[in-house]
């Protein structure tokens, strides 16, 4: 009897298992579909968000471009306005004429008064076209160094003016010259300086050799280099440019 029902029971059990597996597969399929739908929905949402952000960025760039266009238009307008303006006239001041020393229009006497600018004192000067260079009767000569250069300090003596600290003459040494005395064979080395001097209308910088002119009648000698292209000499006259008081 039991043997007869055994196949039927087995068939019923097998049918129940088949139904259970089919339902599980159906549920898994639905879950997969729902997961895919959720994923696609999220992707769609993200793409919409990115598109919105890009739209805002593009709109911001468009605003910046528009602002730059306005500034460029304003700049062009101002530039054209400046170009159209007439430039202010340039006023060039007239050159102040410099009073030059007339060439050969000044006549000097054989003896004139010459003023040394640095001490503002005047001395008798012999104007000698036979001498090439000028010289001074320098005493109390002291050489020293200033700012790495050779300088000299001395008094210009005429035998009358008092020599003190108020009339020291200081000047850089331009060069040295060697002078041979006519009375002996000894060669003397003398300094040459450059000083501003004034004689009448002549105001020039001249080079002087520092010499011993104590035996000469005049403490200053003006040679050809000083009067060249400036003046001529009339040896028959003296003090043409200076009124010398008569000695009592």
mmCIF file of C-alpha atoms in Angstrom:
data_model
loop_
_atom_site.group_PDB
_atom_site.id
_atom_site.type_symbol
_atom_site.label_atom_id
_atom_site.label_comp_id
_atom_site.label_asym_id
_atom_site.label_seq_id
_atom_site.Cartn_x
_atom_site.Cartn_y
_atom_site.Cartn_z
ATOM 1 C CA UNK A 1 0.000 0.000 0.000
ATOM 2 C CA UNK A 2 2.756 2.409 0.990
ATOM 3 C CA UNK A 3 4.661 1.435 -2.059
ATOM 4 C CA UNK A 4 1.790 2.548 -4.224
ATOM 5 C CA UNK A 5 1.641 6.087 -2.714
ATOM 6 C CA UNK A 6 5.378 6.771 -2.705
ATOM 7 C CA UNK A 7 5.631 8.122 -6.302
ATOM 8 C CA UNK A 8 2.726 10.469 -5.715
ATOM 9 C CA UNK A 9 4.294 11.970 -2.593
ATOM 10 C CA UNK A 10 7.609 12.459 -4.363
ATOM 11 C CA UNK A 11 5.906 14.246 -7.250
ATOM 12 C CA UNK A 12 4.112 16.597 -4.880
ATOM 13 C CA UNK A 13 7.338 17.481 -3.044
ATOM 14 C CA UNK A 14 9.163 18.162 -6.326
ATOM 15 C CA UNK A 15 6.379 20.458 -7.507
ATOM 16 C CA UNK A 16 6.562 22.471 -4.257
ATOM 17 C CA UNK A 17 10.302 23.000 -4.643
ATOM 18 C CA UNK A 18 9.844 24.230 -8.215
ATOM 19 C CA UNK A 19 7.297 26.828 -7.170
ATOM 20 C CA UNK A 20 9.581 28.088 -4.369
ATOM 21 C CA UNK A 21 12.598 28.582 -6.714
ATOM 22 C CA UNK A 22 10.515 30.418 -9.314
ATOM 23 C CA UNK A 23 9.189 32.953 -6.787
ATOM 24 C CA UNK A 24 12.694 33.659 -5.460
ATOM 25 C CA UNK A 25 13.988 34.305 -8.989
ATOM 26 C CA UNK A 26 11.111 36.689 -9.642
ATOM 27 C CA UNK A 27 11.879 38.684 -6.502
ATOM 28 C CA UNK A 28 15.575 38.919 -7.337
ATOM 29 C CA UNK A 29 14.728 40.167 -10.822
ATOM 30 C CA UNK A 30 12.473 42.890 -9.417
ATOM 31 C CA UNK A 31 15.192 43.951 -6.975
ATOM 32 C CA UNK A 32 17.750 44.232 -9.805
ATOM 33 C CA UNK A 33 15.344 46.311 -11.887
ATOM 34 C CA UNK A 34 14.668 48.627 -8.960
ATOM 35 C CA UNK A 35 18.433 49.044 -8.311
ATOM 36 C CA UNK A 36 19.064 49.894 -11.970
ATOM 37 C CA UNK A 37 16.209 52.373 -11.928
ATOM 38 C CA UNK A 38 17.594 54.030 -8.788
ATOM 39 C CA UNK A 39 21.088 54.245 -10.339
ATOM 40 C CA UNK A 40 19.746 55.786 -13.543
ATOM 41 C CA UNK A 41 17.680 58.253 -11.542
ATOM 42 C CA UNK A 42 20.762 59.330 -9.581
ATOM 43 C CA UNK A 43 22.801 59.764 -12.780
ATOM 44 C CA UNK A 44 20.027 61.829 -14.312
ATOM 45 C CA UNK A 45 19.846 64.035 -11.220
ATOM 46 C CA UNK A 46 23.653 64.563 -11.222
ATOM 47 C CA UNK A 47 23.679 65.453 -14.919
ATOM 48 C CA UNK A 48 20.903 67.987 -14.400
ATOM 49 C CA UNK A 49 22.850 69.526 -11.496
ATOM 50 C CA UNK A 50 26.053 69.765 -13.566
ATOM 51 C CA UNK A 51 24.140 71.317 -16.450
ATOM 52 C CA UNK A 52 22.627 73.888 -14.101
ATOM 53 C CA UNK A 53 26.062 74.772 -12.674
ATOM 54 C CA UNK A 54 27.560 75.139 -16.144
ATOM 55 C CA UNK A 55 24.683 77.369 -17.182
ATOM 56 C CA UNK A 56 25.340 79.629 -14.181
ATOM 57 C CA UNK A 57 29.083 79.736 -15.009
ATOM 58 C CA UNK A 58 28.412 80.571 -18.669
ATOM 59 C CA UNK A 59 26.021 83.312 -17.602
ATOM 60 C CA UNK A 60 28.704 84.722 -15.261
ATOM 61 C CA UNK A 61 31.263 84.721 -18.094
ATOM 62 C CA UNK A 62 28.802 86.478 -20.374
ATOM 63 C CA UNK A 63 28.324 89.193 -17.723
ATOM 64 C CA UNK A 64 32.107 89.666 -17.444
ATOM 65 C CA UNK A 65 32.477 89.895 -21.226
ATOM 66 C CA UNK A 66 29.705 92.472 -21.352
ATOM 67 C CA UNK A 67 31.402 94.542 -18.614
ATOM 68 C CA UNK A 68 34.745 94.418 -20.435
ATOM 69 C CA UNK A 69 33.067 95.525 -23.662
ATOM 70 C CA UNK A 70 31.626 98.552 -21.846
ATOM 71 C CA UNK A 71 35.045 99.477 -20.400
ATOM 72 C CA UNK A 72 36.729 99.054 -23.795
ATOM 73 C CA UNK A 73 34.145 101.290 -25.452
ATOM 74 C CA UNK A 74 34.661 103.967 -22.767
ATOM 75 C CA UNK A 75 38.454 103.765 -23.172
ATOM 76 C CA UNK A 76 38.217 104.152 -26.961
ATOM 77 C CA UNK A 77 35.948 107.159 -26.513
ATOM 78 C CA UNK A 78 38.396 108.851 -24.103
ATOM 79 C CA UNK A 79 41.361 108.066 -26.364
ATOM 80 C CA UNK A 80 39.630 109.578 -29.394
ATOM 81 C CA UNK A 81 38.750 112.653 -27.348
ATOM 82 C CA UNK A 82 42.407 113.115 -26.357
ATOM 83 C CA UNK A 83 43.517 112.710 -29.977
ATOM 84 C CA UNK A 84 41.035 115.341 -31.141
ATOM 85 C CA UNK A 85 42.301 117.867 -28.582
ATOM 86 C CA UNK A 86 44.731 120.443 -29.897
ATOM 87 C CA UNK A 87 48.070 120.250 -28.093
ATOM 88 C CA UNK A 88 49.004 123.201 -25.931
ATOM 89 C CA UNK A 89 51.569 125.423 -27.603
ATOM 90 C CA UNK A 90 55.106 124.764 -26.400
ATOM 91 C CA UNK A 91 56.734 127.948 -25.230
ATOM 92 C CA UNK A 92 60.481 127.850 -25.732
ATOM 93 C CA UNK A 93 62.164 130.542 -23.671
ATOM 94 C CA UNK A 94 64.499 132.731 -25.599
ATOM 95 C CA UNK A 95 68.106 131.980 -24.921
ATOM 96 C CA UNK A 96 69.763 134.556 -22.731
ATOM 97 C CA UNK A 97 72.631 135.954 -24.728
ATOM 98 C CA UNK A 98 75.975 135.408 -23.062
ATOM 99 C CA UNK A 99 78.162 138.417 -23.197
ATOM 100 C CA UNK A 100 81.344 137.091 -24.722
ATOM 101 C CA UNK A 101 84.633 138.833 -24.424
ATOM 102 C CA UNK A 102 85.039 140.770 -27.683
ATOM 103 C CA UNK A 103 87.863 139.406 -29.776
ATOM 104 C CA UNK A 104 90.720 141.894 -30.284
ATOM 105 C CA UNK A 105 88.471 144.815 -29.358
ATOM 106 C CA UNK A 106 90.149 145.299 -25.984
ATOM 107 C CA UNK A 107 93.354 147.253 -25.786
ATOM 108 C CA UNK A 108 95.560 146.679 -22.757
ATOM 109 C CA UNK A 109 98.307 148.895 -21.515
ATOM 110 C CA UNK A 110 101.784 147.666 -20.679
ATOM 111 C CA UNK A 111 100.746 147.655 -17.001
ATOM 112 C CA UNK A 112 97.213 146.964 -15.722
ATOM 113 C CA UNK A 113 95.469 146.170 -12.457
ATOM 114 C CA UNK A 114 94.350 142.532 -12.231
ATOM 115 C CA UNK A 115 92.019 141.175 -9.522
ATOM 116 C CA UNK A 116 92.391 137.643 -8.126
ATOM 117 C CA UNK A 117 88.855 136.312 -7.531
ATOM 118 C CA UNK A 118 89.658 133.958 -4.643
ATOM 119 C CA UNK A 119 91.006 136.739 -2.383
ATOM 120 C CA UNK A 120 89.309 139.726 -4.087
ATOM 121 C CA UNK A 121 92.521 141.751 -4.143
ATOM 122 C CA UNK A 122 94.061 143.676 -7.028
ATOM 123 C CA UNK A 123 97.719 143.725 -8.053
ATOM 124 C CA UNK A 124 99.847 145.417 -10.668
ATOM 125 C CA UNK A 125 100.373 143.154 -13.663
ATOM 126 C CA UNK A 126 102.836 143.592 -16.476
ATOM 127 C CA UNK A 127 101.349 142.560 -19.822
ATOM 128 C CA UNK A 128 104.199 141.015 -21.800
ATOM 129 C CA UNK A 129 103.635 139.544 -25.254
ATOM 130 C CA UNK A 130 107.235 138.333 -25.213
ATOM 131 C CA UNK A 131 106.455 135.823 -22.449
ATOM 132 C CA UNK A 132 104.448 132.741 -23.331
ATOM 133 C CA UNK A 133 103.072 131.954 -19.869
ATOM 134 C CA UNK A 134 101.841 133.970 -16.901
ATOM 135 C CA UNK A 135 103.386 133.925 -13.432
ATOM 136 C CA UNK A 136 102.838 135.170 -9.877
ATOM 137 C CA UNK A 137 105.203 136.305 -7.137
ATOM 138 C CA UNK A 138 104.293 133.472 -4.749
ATOM 139 C CA UNK A 139 105.707 133.334 -1.211
ATOM 140 C CA UNK A 140 105.083 131.065 1.795
ATOM 141 C CA UNK A 141 104.417 128.183 -0.619
ATOM 142 C CA UNK A 142 103.047 125.040 1.049
ATOM 143 C CA UNK A 143 102.102 121.894 -0.841
ATOM 144 C CA UNK A 144 99.474 119.543 0.613
ATOM 145 C CA UNK A 145 97.065 116.810 -0.400
ATOM 146 C CA UNK A 146 93.270 117.193 -0.632
ATOM 147 C CA UNK A 147 90.917 114.425 -1.777
ATOM 148 C CA UNK A 148 93.851 112.473 -3.144
ATOM 149 C CA UNK A 149 95.120 115.384 -5.283
ATOM 150 C CA UNK A 150 98.105 117.706 -4.929
ATOM 151 C CA UNK A 151 97.219 121.235 -3.851
ATOM 152 C CA UNK A 152 99.261 124.292 -2.988
ATOM 153 C CA UNK A 153 98.751 127.205 -0.601
ATOM 154 C CA UNK A 154 100.613 130.508 -0.973
ATOM 155 C CA UNK A 155 100.545 134.274 -0.573
ATOM 156 C CA UNK A 156 100.725 136.651 -3.528
ATOM 157 C CA UNK A 157 103.117 139.382 -2.439
ATOM 158 C CA UNK A 158 103.463 142.870 -3.894
ATOM 159 C CA UNK A 159 105.675 144.100 -1.050
ATOM 160 C CA UNK A 160 102.931 146.377 0.263
ATOM 161 C CA UNK A 161 99.859 144.376 1.344
ATOM 162 C CA UNK A 162 99.945 142.582 4.680
ATOM 163 C CA UNK A 163 100.175 138.807 4.331
ATOM 164 C CA UNK A 164 97.907 136.965 6.777
ATOM 165 C CA UNK A 165 95.327 134.188 7.009
ATOM 166 C CA UNK A 166 92.717 136.223 5.121
ATOM 167 C CA UNK A 167 94.616 136.269 1.829
ATOM 168 C CA UNK A 168 95.904 132.733 1.468
ATOM 169 C CA UNK A 169 95.387 131.430 -2.056
ATOM 170 C CA UNK A 170 94.652 127.698 -2.353
ATOM 171 C CA UNK A 171 94.409 125.851 -5.673
ATOM 172 C CA UNK A 172 95.001 122.385 -7.137
ATOM 173 C CA UNK A 173 98.319 121.906 -8.904
ATOM 174 C CA UNK A 174 97.730 121.543 -12.650
ATOM 175 C CA UNK A 175 101.267 120.437 -13.458
ATOM 176 C CA UNK A 176 104.918 121.171 -12.729
ATOM 177 C CA UNK A 177 107.352 122.956 -15.040
ATOM 178 C CA UNK A 178 111.124 123.036 -14.982
ATOM 179 C CA UNK A 179 112.724 126.479 -15.183
ATOM 180 C CA UNK A 180 116.420 127.042 -15.834
ATOM 181 C CA UNK A 181 117.731 130.255 -14.290
ATOM 182 C CA UNK A 182 119.716 132.506 -16.595
ATOM 183 C CA UNK A 183 122.314 133.147 -13.887
ATOM 184 C CA UNK A 184 123.228 129.479 -13.360
ATOM 185 C CA UNK A 185 122.676 125.962 -14.678
ATOM 186 C CA UNK A 186 120.362 124.925 -11.850
ATOM 187 C CA UNK A 187 116.906 123.672 -12.920
ATOM 188 C CA UNK A 188 114.015 124.664 -10.658
ATOM 189 C CA UNK A 189 110.717 122.741 -10.467
ATOM 190 C CA UNK A 190 107.702 125.035 -10.132
ATOM 191 C CA UNK A 191 103.998 124.374 -9.670
ATOM 192 C CA UNK A 192 101.372 125.677 -12.101
ATOM 193 C CA UNK A 193 97.886 126.600 -10.842
ATOM 194 C CA UNK A 194 94.697 127.868 -12.461
ATOM 195 C CA UNK A 195 92.933 130.962 -11.065
ATOM 196 C CA UNK A 196 90.002 133.170 -12.054
ATOM 197 C CA UNK A 197 91.157 136.736 -12.683
ATOM 198 C CA UNK A 198 89.476 139.938 -13.794
ATOM 199 C CA UNK A 199 91.015 142.726 -15.846
ATOM 200 C CA UNK A 200 88.567 145.391 -16.984
ATOM 201 C CA UNK A 201 85.922 143.584 -19.073
ATOM 202 C CA UNK A 202 88.024 140.440 -19.224
ATOM 203 C CA UNK A 203 87.044 137.733 -16.741
ATOM 204 C CA UNK A 204 88.944 134.557 -17.514
ATOM 205 C CA UNK A 205 90.516 131.511 -15.914
ATOM 206 C CA UNK A 206 94.272 131.654 -16.392
ATOM 207 C CA UNK A 207 97.208 129.389 -15.596
ATOM 208 C CA UNK A 208 100.037 130.851 -13.518
ATOM 209 C CA UNK A 209 103.479 129.538 -12.673
ATOM 210 C CA UNK A 210 104.373 130.123 -9.015
ATOM 211 C CA UNK A 211 107.650 132.033 -9.244
ATOM 212 C CA UNK A 212 109.913 134.309 -7.254
ATOM 213 C CA UNK A 213 109.305 137.756 -8.760
ATOM 214 C CA UNK A 214 110.539 139.680 -5.746
ATOM 215 C CA UNK A 215 113.245 141.262 -7.901
ATOM 216 C CA UNK A 216 110.704 142.298 -10.542
ATOM 217 C CA UNK A 217 108.808 145.581 -10.599
ATOM 218 C CA UNK A 218 105.372 143.888 -10.791
ATOM 219 C CA UNK A 219 104.119 140.851 -8.819
ATOM 220 C CA UNK A 220 102.015 139.501 -11.716
ATOM 221 C CA UNK A 221 103.082 138.768 -15.286
ATOM 222 C CA UNK A 222 100.435 138.188 -17.980
ATOM 223 C CA UNK A 223 101.826 136.332 -20.997
ATOM 224 C CA UNK A 224 100.615 135.621 -24.515
ATOM 225 C CA UNK A 225 98.457 132.655 -23.476
ATOM 226 C CA UNK A 226 96.235 134.934 -21.399
ATOM 227 C CA UNK A 227 95.669 137.693 -23.973
ATOM 228 C CA UNK A 228 95.580 135.469 -27.079
ATOM 229 C CA UNK A 229 92.397 136.067 -29.132
ATOM 230 C CA UNK A 230 91.166 138.484 -26.445
ATOM 231 C CA UNK A 231 93.117 141.717 -26.544
ATOM 232 C CA UNK A 232 96.004 143.619 -28.039
ATOM 233 C CA UNK A 233 98.679 145.524 -26.129
ATOM 234 C CA UNK A 234 99.614 149.174 -26.485
ATOM 235 C CA UNK A 235 102.980 149.387 -24.719
ATOM 236 C CA UNK A 236 102.846 153.179 -24.822
ATOM 237 C CA UNK A 237 100.014 153.220 -22.263
ATOM 238 C CA UNK A 238 99.415 152.007 -18.715
ATOM 239 C CA UNK A 239 96.320 151.353 -16.610
ATOM 240 C CA UNK A 240 93.882 151.790 -19.485
ATOM 241 C CA UNK A 241 91.209 149.879 -17.546
ATOM 242 C CA UNK A 242 92.013 151.212 -14.092
ATOM 243 C CA UNK A 243 92.185 154.665 -12.596
ATOM 244 C CA UNK A 244 95.272 154.675 -10.436
ATOM 245 C CA UNK A 245 95.388 157.415 -7.796
ATOM 246 C CA UNK A 246 98.316 159.762 -8.140
ATOM 247 C CA UNK A 247 100.966 159.326 -5.472
ATOM 248 C CA UNK A 248 101.531 162.420 -3.362
#
